[in-house]
Amino acid sequence: MTSESETTEKMTAALRKAGIRVTRQRIALLGVLAEATDHPDAVELHERAKAIEPSVSLATVYRTLSVLEEGGVVHRHAFEGGGARFETTHEEHHDHILDVDTGEVIEFQSDKIEQLQDEIARELGYEVVHHRLELYCRKKT
Amino acid sequence: MTSESETTEKMTAALRKAGIRVTRQRIALLGVLAEATDHPDAVELHERAKAIEPSVSLATVYRTLSVLEEGGVVHRHAFEGGGARFETTHEEHHDHILDVDTGEVIEFQSDKIEQLQDEIARELGYEVVHHRLELYCRKKT
DNA sequence: TTGGGTGCAAATCATTTGCAATTAT
DNA sequence: ATAATTGCAAATGATTTGCACCCAA
């Protein structure tokens, strides 16, 4: 069990590392992001952050998400339909399966596919800077 | 060489097949789409269509693109940055490489990757409805 | 103290839509 | 004739930004 103050300390450290000021709003948002496992969008993150720190505005959520993204702390995904969805950056790179019926997001990782991508790009005279692989799926019956 | 009237006939046939009325605006847009090899966005398509048929409005471009998409005549792509970009549907499925410096789009196709995608989804209890694979690349030096 | 950060409201950007006029069938 | 289609302008939805106040360093 992580105590509230421990969590706050962790958020504070992360913000310090990113070289930006530690504010109530940013601690709240970062906390919410850390807990989330469902790739929420900005509005959803705003709702959750407000529950912790009512003064957080949607504008600040957007501004902070951009700063955190630049700092490599969060990843922004532009899945089909609706606005951008976010997740905290984790060690291993991964791609996503999206359940077209529920909107649920499942992460997966395939070295083989990554390799093939590099190969294909190389053959065409390119090198992959980053990529996007999303499988829009339905649960098998 | 395809004559102008031949092109118009082709467009007319396509619209008839899609079960929608043949209008000057739609013929112009469809003609522009057929010629394009660069995955233009709606504004660009509007510019090009206006050169053929000045009465085409941007609203009609958007409306027609949606209808044609539903009819399977065109594909809509939501690449990173900017608005949607379109291409006429062609036989073989393919994915895209995007030159991050020039915005150029290169098409490619890999059965191996497709197979791996299906495999991954299946193992997780899903079946792929459709997917999105985009390689954001830089020309090799 | 002071420059970064914030909330608010107004501005943007891509896209959609209501409506009255036009036009394909 | 008449229902589909259109242009225009206003509406939308997601995101950004200007500005005056606030607060972390």
mmCIF file of C-alpha atoms (C1' of nucleotides) in Angstrom:
data_model
loop_
_atom_site.group_PDB
_atom_site.id
_atom_site.type_symbol
_atom_site.label_atom_id
_atom_site.label_comp_id
_atom_site.label_asym_id
_atom_site.label_seq_id
_atom_site.Cartn_x
_atom_site.Cartn_y
_atom_site.Cartn_z
ATOM 1 C CA MET A 1 0.000 0.000 0.000
ATOM 2 C CA THR A 2 1.368 3.372 -0.995
ATOM 3 C CA SER A 3 0.356 6.228 1.327
ATOM 4 C CA GLU A 4 -0.969 9.474 -0.067
ATOM 5 C CA SER A 5 2.126 11.424 0.886
ATOM 6 C CA GLU A 6 4.348 8.799 -0.728
ATOM 7 C CA THR A 7 2.413 9.174 -3.953
ATOM 8 C CA THR A 8 2.685 12.943 -3.766
ATOM 9 C CA GLU A 9 6.410 12.641 -3.245
ATOM 10 C CA LYS A 10 6.702 10.489 -6.327
ATOM 11 C CA MET A 11 4.733 12.984 -8.413
ATOM 12 C CA THR A 12 6.834 15.822 -7.054
ATOM 13 C CA ALA A 13 10.029 14.025 -7.986
ATOM 14 C CA ALA A 14 8.755 13.356 -11.492
ATOM 15 C CA LEU A 15 7.852 17.009 -11.997
ATOM 16 C CA ARG A 16 11.208 18.163 -10.629
ATOM 17 C CA LYS A 17 12.927 15.787 -13.006
ATOM 18 C CA ALA A 18 10.932 17.224 -15.885
ATOM 19 C CA GLY A 19 12.258 20.623 -14.811
ATOM 20 C CA ILE A 20 8.841 22.167 -14.274
ATOM 21 C CA ARG A 21 7.265 23.720 -11.195
ATOM 22 C CA VAL A 22 5.413 21.556 -8.746
ATOM 23 C CA THR A 23 1.818 22.733 -8.494
ATOM 24 C CA ARG A 24 -1.274 21.260 -6.865
ATOM 25 C CA GLN A 25 -2.859 20.868 -10.297
ATOM 26 C CA ARG A 26 0.052 18.976 -11.763
ATOM 27 C CA ILE A 27 0.347 16.662 -8.778
ATOM 28 C CA ALA A 28 -3.341 15.838 -9.068
ATOM 29 C CA LEU A 29 -3.172 15.143 -12.801
ATOM 30 C CA LEU A 30 -0.004 13.115 -12.531
ATOM 31 C CA GLY A 31 -1.524 11.065 -9.738
ATOM 32 C CA VAL A 32 -4.586 10.342 -11.810
ATOM 33 C CA LEU A 33 -2.431 9.384 -14.787
ATOM 34 C CA ALA A 34 -0.330 7.055 -12.676
ATOM 35 C CA GLU A 35 -3.403 5.198 -11.437
ATOM 36 C CA ALA A 36 -5.145 4.970 -14.800
ATOM 37 C CA THR A 37 -4.931 1.746 -16.766
ATOM 38 C CA ASP A 38 -7.600 2.630 -19.325
ATOM 39 C CA HIS A 39 -6.014 5.277 -21.593
ATOM 40 C CA PRO A 40 -8.373 8.138 -20.643
ATOM 41 C CA ASP A 41 -8.916 11.254 -22.728
ATOM 42 C CA ALA A 42 -8.364 14.830 -21.538
ATOM 43 C CA VAL A 43 -11.949 15.357 -20.394
ATOM 44 C CA GLU A 44 -11.923 12.133 -18.404
ATOM 45 C CA LEU A 45 -8.588 13.021 -16.830
ATOM 46 C CA HIS A 46 -10.013 16.422 -15.953
ATOM 47 C CA GLU A 47 -12.963 14.803 -14.170
ATOM 48 C CA ARG A 48 -10.699 12.539 -12.174
ATOM 49 C CA ALA A 49 -8.211 15.276 -11.332
ATOM 50 C CA LYS A 50 -10.980 17.611 -10.152
ATOM 51 C CA ALA A 51 -12.009 14.987 -7.624
ATOM 52 C CA ILE A 52 -8.582 15.353 -6.033
ATOM 53 C CA GLU A 53 -7.952 19.030 -6.660
ATOM 54 C CA PRO A 54 -11.097 20.971 -7.615
ATOM 55 C CA SER A 55 -9.167 23.953 -8.964
ATOM 56 C CA VAL A 56 -7.818 22.057 -11.991
ATOM 57 C CA SER A 57 -9.139 23.502 -15.243
ATOM 58 C CA LEU A 58 -9.426 21.649 -18.526
ATOM 59 C CA ALA A 59 -7.001 24.137 -20.087
ATOM 60 C CA THR A 60 -4.373 23.197 -17.537
ATOM 61 C CA VAL A 61 -5.001 19.514 -18.157
ATOM 62 C CA TYR A 62 -4.278 20.057 -21.843
ATOM 63 C CA ARG A 63 -1.276 22.274 -21.140
ATOM 64 C CA THR A 64 0.199 19.866 -18.627
ATOM 65 C CA LEU A 65 -0.370 16.850 -20.838
ATOM 66 C CA SER A 66 1.553 18.587 -23.611
ATOM 67 C CA VAL A 67 4.431 19.426 -21.299
ATOM 68 C CA LEU A 68 4.530 15.897 -19.917
ATOM 69 C CA GLU A 69 4.431 14.494 -23.425
ATOM 70 C CA GLU A 70 7.389 16.645 -24.484
ATOM 71 C CA GLY A 71 9.178 15.440 -21.369
ATOM 72 C CA GLY A 72 8.509 11.847 -22.335
ATOM 73 C CA VAL A 73 6.422 11.245 -19.228
ATOM 74 C CA VAL A 74 3.192 10.446 -21.068
ATOM 75 C CA HIS A 75 2.228 9.141 -24.485
ATOM 76 C CA ARG A 76 -0.572 10.584 -26.550
ATOM 77 C CA HIS A 77 -2.622 8.265 -28.749
ATOM 78 C CA ALA A 78 -4.958 9.346 -31.534
ATOM 79 C CA PHE A 79 -7.178 6.301 -31.810
ATOM 80 C CA GLU A 80 -10.133 6.311 -34.174
ATOM 81 C CA GLY A 81 -13.058 8.443 -33.064
ATOM 82 C CA GLY A 82 -13.080 10.973 -30.266
ATOM 83 C CA GLY A 83 -10.142 12.903 -28.916
ATOM 84 C CA ALA A 84 -6.612 11.942 -27.898
ATOM 85 C CA ARG A 85 -6.118 9.390 -25.129
ATOM 86 C CA PHE A 86 -3.164 9.240 -22.770
ATOM 87 C CA GLU A 87 -1.081 6.808 -20.782
ATOM 88 C CA THR A 88 2.039 7.142 -18.678
ATOM 89 C CA THR A 89 5.119 6.049 -20.533
ATOM 90 C CA HIS A 90 6.288 2.622 -19.505
ATOM 91 C CA GLU A 91 9.535 0.814 -20.106
ATOM 92 C CA GLU A 92 8.702 -1.479 -22.972
ATOM 93 C CA HIS A 93 7.303 -0.202 -26.235
ATOM 94 C CA HIS A 94 3.952 -1.675 -27.167
ATOM 95 C CA ASP A 95 1.097 -1.372 -29.628
ATOM 96 C CA HIS A 96 -2.652 -1.560 -29.076
ATOM 97 C CA ILE A 97 -5.686 -3.664 -29.744
ATOM 98 C CA LEU A 98 -8.931 -1.703 -29.535
ATOM 99 C CA ASP A 99 -12.163 -3.504 -28.854
ATOM 100 C CA VAL A 100 -14.519 -1.921 -31.393
ATOM 101 C CA ASP A 101 -17.539 -2.811 -29.272
ATOM 102 C CA THR A 102 -16.393 -1.656 -25.844
ATOM 103 C CA GLY A 103 -13.585 0.813 -26.575
ATOM 104 C CA GLU A 104 -11.350 -1.221 -24.276
ATOM 105 C CA VAL A 105 -7.625 -1.016 -24.966
ATOM 106 C CA ILE A 106 -5.311 -4.033 -24.781
ATOM 107 C CA GLU A 107 -1.570 -3.654 -25.091
ATOM 108 C CA PHE A 108 0.636 -6.091 -26.949
ATOM 109 C CA GLN A 109 4.172 -6.296 -28.133
ATOM 110 C CA SER A 110 5.713 -8.087 -31.095
ATOM 111 C CA ASP A 111 9.418 -7.980 -31.861
ATOM 112 C CA LYS A 112 8.752 -9.781 -35.112
ATOM 113 C CA ILE A 113 6.444 -7.063 -36.382
ATOM 114 C CA GLU A 114 8.870 -4.353 -35.309
ATOM 115 C CA GLN A 115 11.650 -6.098 -37.192
ATOM 116 C CA LEU A 116 9.545 -6.450 -40.319
ATOM 117 C CA GLN A 117 8.674 -2.773 -40.180
ATOM 118 C CA ASP A 118 12.329 -1.773 -40.062
ATOM 119 C CA GLU A 119 13.080 -4.144 -42.898
ATOM 120 C CA ILE A 120 10.336 -2.778 -45.115
ATOM 121 C CA ALA A 121 11.356 0.818 -44.482
ATOM 122 C CA ARG A 122 15.007 0.031 -45.116
ATOM 123 C CA GLU A 123 14.241 -1.598 -48.443
ATOM 124 C CA LEU A 124 12.482 1.576 -49.527
ATOM 125 C CA GLY A 125 15.354 3.785 -48.412
ATOM 126 C CA TYR A 126 13.820 4.957 -45.159
ATOM 127 C CA GLU A 127 14.388 4.514 -41.480
ATOM 128 C CA VAL A 128 11.502 4.357 -39.057
ATOM 129 C CA VAL A 129 11.331 7.318 -36.677
ATOM 130 C CA HIS A 130 8.206 6.080 -34.943
ATOM 131 C CA HIS A 131 5.185 4.089 -35.913
ATOM 132 C CA ARG A 132 1.588 3.450 -35.132
ATOM 133 C CA LEU A 133 -0.006 0.040 -35.125
ATOM 134 C CA GLU A 134 -3.570 -0.345 -33.972
ATOM 135 C CA LEU A 135 -5.700 -3.466 -34.350
ATOM 136 C CA TYR A 136 -9.408 -2.718 -34.222
ATOM 137 C CA CYS A 137 -10.856 -6.007 -33.058
ATOM 138 C CA ARG A 138 -13.944 -7.858 -31.952
ATOM 139 C CA LYS A 139 -14.022 -10.527 -29.279
ATOM 140 C CA LYS A 140 -14.029 -13.977 -30.845
ATOM 141 C CA THR A 141 -17.300 -15.823 -30.324
ATOM 142 C CA MET B 1 -4.934 8.797 -73.286
ATOM 143 C CA THR B 2 -8.381 9.008 -71.755
ATOM 144 C CA SER B 3 -10.633 11.725 -73.207
ATOM 145 C CA GLU B 4 -12.542 14.076 -70.960
ATOM 146 C CA SER B 5 -15.896 12.553 -71.844
ATOM 147 C CA GLU B 6 -14.569 9.079 -71.231
ATOM 148 C CA THR B 7 -13.482 10.152 -67.759
ATOM 149 C CA THR B 8 -16.856 11.714 -67.106
ATOM 150 C CA GLU B 9 -18.547 8.521 -68.201
ATOM 151 C CA LYS B 10 -16.464 6.545 -65.772
ATOM 152 C CA MET B 11 -17.314 8.893 -62.916
ATOM 153 C CA THR B 12 -20.979 8.765 -63.840
ATOM 154 C CA ALA B 13 -20.925 4.988 -63.827
ATOM 155 C CA ALA B 14 -19.263 4.931 -60.426
ATOM 156 C CA LEU B 15 -21.853 7.289 -58.968
ATOM 157 C CA ARG B 16 -24.708 5.319 -60.469
ATOM 158 C CA LYS B 17 -23.246 2.165 -58.993
ATOM 159 C CA ALA B 18 -23.049 3.861 -55.614
ATOM 160 C CA GLY B 19 -26.753 4.583 -56.025
ATOM 161 C CA ILE B 20 -26.453 8.339 -55.705
ATOM 162 C CA ARG B 21 -27.386 11.141 -58.084
ATOM 163 C CA VAL B 22 -24.932 12.278 -60.678
ATOM 164 C CA THR B 23 -24.151 15.938 -60.130
ATOM 165 C CA ARG B 24 -21.567 18.277 -61.645
ATOM 166 C CA GLN B 25 -19.945 18.618 -58.219
ATOM 167 C CA ARG B 26 -19.597 14.908 -57.659
ATOM 168 C CA ILE B 27 -18.180 14.286 -61.107
ATOM 169 C CA ALA B 28 -15.569 16.971 -60.511
ATOM 170 C CA LEU B 29 -14.572 15.622 -57.108
ATOM 171 C CA LEU B 30 -14.481 12.037 -58.277
ATOM 172 C CA GLY B 31 -12.337 13.042 -61.243
ATOM 173 C CA VAL B 32 -9.888 14.830 -58.980
ATOM 174 C CA LEU B 33 -9.766 11.840 -56.657
ATOM 175 C CA ALA B 34 -9.115 9.463 -59.521
ATOM 176 C CA GLU B 35 -6.154 11.511 -60.719
ATOM 177 C CA ALA B 36 -4.620 12.093 -57.297
ATOM 178 C CA THR B 37 -1.711 9.958 -56.194
ATOM 179 C CA ASP B 38 -0.764 12.039 -53.156
ATOM 180 C CA HIS B 39 -3.510 11.379 -50.583
ATOM 181 C CA PRO B 40 -4.891 14.955 -50.494
ATOM 182 C CA ASP B 41 -6.992 16.386 -47.680
ATOM 183 C CA ALA B 42 -10.482 17.854 -48.065
ATOM 184 C CA VAL B 43 -9.281 21.432 -48.555
ATOM 185 C CA GLU B 44 -6.818 20.370 -51.230
ATOM 186 C CA LEU B 45 -9.477 18.306 -52.987
ATOM 187 C CA HIS B 46 -11.779 21.312 -52.832
ATOM 188 C CA GLU B 47 -9.143 23.500 -54.528
ATOM 189 C CA ARG B 48 -8.627 20.973 -57.288
ATOM 190 C CA ALA B 49 -12.338 20.329 -57.812
ATOM 191 C CA LYS B 50 -13.079 24.058 -58.012
ATOM 192 C CA ALA B 51 -10.672 24.306 -60.923
ATOM 193 C CA ILE B 52 -12.935 21.929 -62.842
ATOM 194 C CA GLU B 53 -16.307 22.965 -61.455
ATOM 195 C CA PRO B 54 -16.244 26.328 -59.632
ATOM 196 C CA SER B 55 -19.585 25.726 -57.919
ATOM 197 C CA VAL B 56 -18.221 22.989 -55.628
ATOM 198 C CA SER B 57 -18.333 24.022 -51.984
ATOM 199 C CA LEU B 58 -16.164 22.633 -49.211
ATOM 200 C CA ALA B 59 -19.302 21.370 -47.468
ATOM 201 C CA THR B 60 -20.162 19.295 -50.504
ATOM 202 C CA VAL B 61 -16.634 17.965 -50.687
ATOM 203 C CA TYR B 62 -16.956 16.729 -47.109
ATOM 204 C CA ARG B 63 -20.454 15.373 -47.684
ATOM 205 C CA THR B 64 -19.488 13.580 -50.857
ATOM 206 C CA LEU B 65 -16.331 12.139 -49.354
ATOM 207 C CA SER B 66 -18.420 10.661 -46.542
ATOM 208 C CA VAL B 67 -20.899 9.140 -48.963
ATOM 209 C CA LEU B 68 -18.117 7.739 -51.139
ATOM 210 C CA GLU B 69 -16.404 6.343 -48.075
ATOM 211 C CA GLU B 70 -19.572 4.570 -46.977
ATOM 212 C CA GLY B 71 -19.866 3.224 -50.498
ATOM 213 C CA GLY B 72 -16.343 1.887 -50.318
ATOM 214 C CA VAL B 73 -15.189 4.123 -53.167
ATOM 215 C CA VAL B 74 -12.632 6.066 -51.140
ATOM 216 C CA HIS B 75 -10.580 5.474 -48.028
ATOM 217 C CA ARG B 76 -10.126 8.065 -45.300
ATOM 218 C CA HIS B 77 -6.812 8.203 -43.454
ATOM 219 C CA ALA B 78 -6.190 10.027 -40.186
ATOM 220 C CA PHE B 79 -2.444 10.445 -40.321
ATOM 221 C CA GLU B 80 -0.641 12.418 -37.631
ATOM 222 C CA GLY B 81 -1.154 16.154 -37.773
ATOM 223 C CA GLY B 82 -3.677 18.042 -39.884
ATOM 224 C CA GLY B 83 -6.970 16.736 -41.167
ATOM 225 C CA ALA B 84 -8.056 13.520 -42.853
ATOM 226 C CA ARG B 85 -6.501 12.558 -46.174
ATOM 227 C CA PHE B 86 -8.184 10.532 -48.899
ATOM 228 C CA GLU B 87 -7.429 8.093 -51.676
ATOM 229 C CA THR B 88 -9.574 6.073 -54.047
ATOM 230 C CA THR B 89 -9.931 2.490 -52.944
ATOM 231 C CA HIS B 90 -7.734 0.155 -54.900
ATOM 232 C CA GLU B 91 -7.737 -3.581 -55.209
ATOM 233 C CA GLU B 92 -4.966 -4.629 -52.877
ATOM 234 C CA HIS B 93 -4.915 -3.609 -49.239
ATOM 235 C CA HIS B 94 -1.843 -1.658 -48.211
ATOM 236 C CA ASP B 95 -0.333 0.344 -45.384
ATOM 237 C CA HIS B 96 1.621 3.593 -45.445
ATOM 238 C CA ILE B 97 5.036 5.050 -44.879
ATOM 239 C CA LEU B 98 4.955 8.785 -44.159
ATOM 240 C CA ASP B 99 8.017 10.881 -44.795
ATOM 241 C CA VAL B 100 8.169 13.016 -41.655
ATOM 242 C CA ASP B 101 10.157 15.699 -43.490
ATOM 243 C CA THR B 102 8.117 16.052 -46.668
ATOM 244 C CA GLY B 103 4.709 14.613 -45.770
ATOM 245 C CA GLU B 104 5.027 12.316 -48.780
ATOM 246 C CA VAL B 105 3.092 9.056 -48.589
ATOM 247 C CA ILE B 106 4.482 5.730 -49.796
ATOM 248 C CA GLU B 107 2.329 2.632 -49.926
ATOM 249 C CA PHE B 108 3.558 -0.815 -49.019
ATOM 250 C CA GLN B 109 2.127 -4.205 -48.421
ATOM 251 C CA SER B 110 3.309 -7.057 -46.220
ATOM 252 C CA ASP B 111 1.474 -10.351 -45.968
ATOM 253 C CA LYS B 112 3.791 -11.384 -43.175
ATOM 254 C CA ILE B 113 2.795 -8.450 -41.002
ATOM 255 C CA GLU B 114 -0.887 -9.030 -41.724
ATOM 256 C CA GLN B 115 -0.514 -12.656 -40.711
ATOM 257 C CA LEU B 116 1.275 -11.751 -37.501
ATOM 258 C CA GLN B 117 -1.457 -9.278 -36.628
ATOM 259 C CA ASP B 118 -4.151 -11.911 -37.013
ATOM 260 C CA GLU B 119 -2.109 -14.318 -34.958
ATOM 261 C CA ILE B 120 -1.607 -11.856 -32.116
ATOM 262 C CA ALA B 121 -5.270 -10.937 -32.024
ATOM 263 C CA ARG B 122 -6.340 -14.579 -32.096
ATOM 264 C CA GLU B 123 -4.082 -15.458 -29.185
ATOM 265 C CA LEU B 124 -5.775 -12.736 -27.147
ATOM 266 C CA GLY B 125 -9.249 -13.933 -28.104
ATOM 267 C CA TYR B 126 -9.952 -11.298 -30.720
ATOM 268 C CA GLU B 127 -10.365 -11.124 -34.446
ATOM 269 C CA VAL B 128 -9.132 -8.127 -36.411
ATOM 270 C CA VAL B 129 -11.908 -6.060 -37.970
ATOM 271 C CA HIS B 130 -9.530 -3.552 -39.495
ATOM 272 C CA HIS B 131 -6.178 -2.129 -38.623
ATOM 273 C CA ARG B 132 -3.935 0.852 -39.017
ATOM 274 C CA LEU B 133 -0.219 0.633 -39.612
ATOM 275 C CA GLU B 134 1.731 3.792 -40.322
ATOM 276 C CA LEU B 135 5.501 4.070 -40.396
ATOM 277 C CA TYR B 136 6.695 7.619 -39.826
ATOM 278 C CA CYS B 137 10.073 7.606 -41.525
ATOM 279 C CA ARG B 138 13.038 9.663 -42.604
ATOM 280 C CA LYS B 139 14.984 9.137 -45.799
ATOM 281 C CA LYS B 140 18.160 7.187 -45.121
ATOM 282 C CA THR B 141 21.314 9.260 -45.594
ATOM 283 C "C1'" DT C 1 10.566 39.224 -6.147
ATOM 284 C "C1'" DT C 2 9.384 37.458 -10.425
ATOM 285 C "C1'" DG C 3 8.809 34.472 -14.180
ATOM 286 C "C1'" DG C 4 6.259 30.326 -14.608
ATOM 287 C "C1'" DG C 5 1.542 28.590 -14.015
ATOM 288 C "C1'" DT C 6 -3.444 29.128 -13.709
ATOM 289 C "C1'" DG C 7 -8.571 29.854 -14.737
ATOM 290 C "C1'" DC C 8 -11.527 31.872 -17.751
ATOM 291 C "C1'" DA C 9 -13.320 33.077 -21.951
ATOM 292 C "C1'" DA C 10 -12.498 33.820 -26.572
ATOM 293 C "C1'" DA C 11 -10.137 31.962 -30.659
ATOM 294 C "C1'" DT C 12 -8.784 28.077 -33.852
ATOM 295 C "C1'" DC C 13 -9.189 24.192 -36.871
ATOM 296 C "C1'" DA C 14 -11.371 20.528 -39.047
ATOM 297 C "C1'" DT C 15 -15.708 19.021 -39.845
ATOM 298 C "C1'" DT C 16 -20.846 18.935 -39.610
ATOM 299 C "C1'" DT C 17 -25.430 20.646 -40.000
ATOM 300 C "C1'" DG C 18 -29.894 23.602 -40.627
ATOM 301 C "C1'" DC C 19 -32.193 25.751 -44.129
ATOM 302 C "C1'" DA C 20 -33.946 27.677 -48.230
ATOM 303 C "C1'" DA C 21 -32.911 27.401 -53.027
ATOM 304 C "C1'" DT C 22 -31.535 24.305 -56.871
ATOM 305 C "C1'" DT C 23 -31.562 20.306 -59.716
ATOM 306 C "C1'" DA C 24 -31.378 15.301 -61.113
ATOM 307 C "C1'" DT C 25 -34.598 11.827 -61.931
ATOM 308 C "C1'" DA D 1 -43.251 16.738 -59.488
ATOM 309 C "C1'" DT D 2 -40.492 15.850 -55.825
ATOM 310 C "C1'" DA D 3 -36.969 14.196 -53.136
ATOM 311 C "C1'" DA D 4 -32.008 14.439 -53.290
ATOM 312 C "C1'" DT D 5 -28.331 17.732 -53.394
ATOM 313 C "C1'" DT D 6 -26.282 22.105 -52.899
ATOM 314 C "C1'" DG D 7 -24.131 26.631 -50.984
ATOM 315 C "C1'" DC D 8 -23.957 29.393 -47.276
ATOM 316 C "C1'" DA D 9 -23.452 30.450 -42.725
ATOM 317 C "C1'" DA D 10 -23.876 29.100 -38.232
ATOM 318 C "C1'" DA D 11 -22.914 25.203 -35.018
ATOM 319 C "C1'" DT D 12 -19.898 21.638 -33.208
ATOM 320 C "C1'" DG D 13 -16.123 19.376 -30.712
ATOM 321 C "C1'" DA D 14 -11.499 19.073 -29.534
ATOM 322 C "C1'" DT D 15 -7.809 21.753 -28.437
ATOM 323 C "C1'" DT D 16 -5.205 26.160 -27.992
ATOM 324 C "C1'" DT D 17 -4.317 30.786 -26.581
ATOM 325 C "C1'" DG D 18 -4.489 35.805 -24.671
ATOM 326 C "C1'" DC D 19 -4.657 37.952 -20.549
ATOM 327 C "C1'" DA D 20 -4.733 39.401 -15.787
ATOM 328 C "C1'" DC D 21 -4.111 37.261 -11.494
ATOM 329 C "C1'" DC D 22 -1.582 33.844 -8.550
ATOM 330 C "C1'" DC D 23 2.049 31.342 -6.432
ATOM 331 C "C1'" DA D 24 6.373 28.322 -6.412
ATOM 332 C "C1'" DA D 25 11.226 29.116 -6.379
#
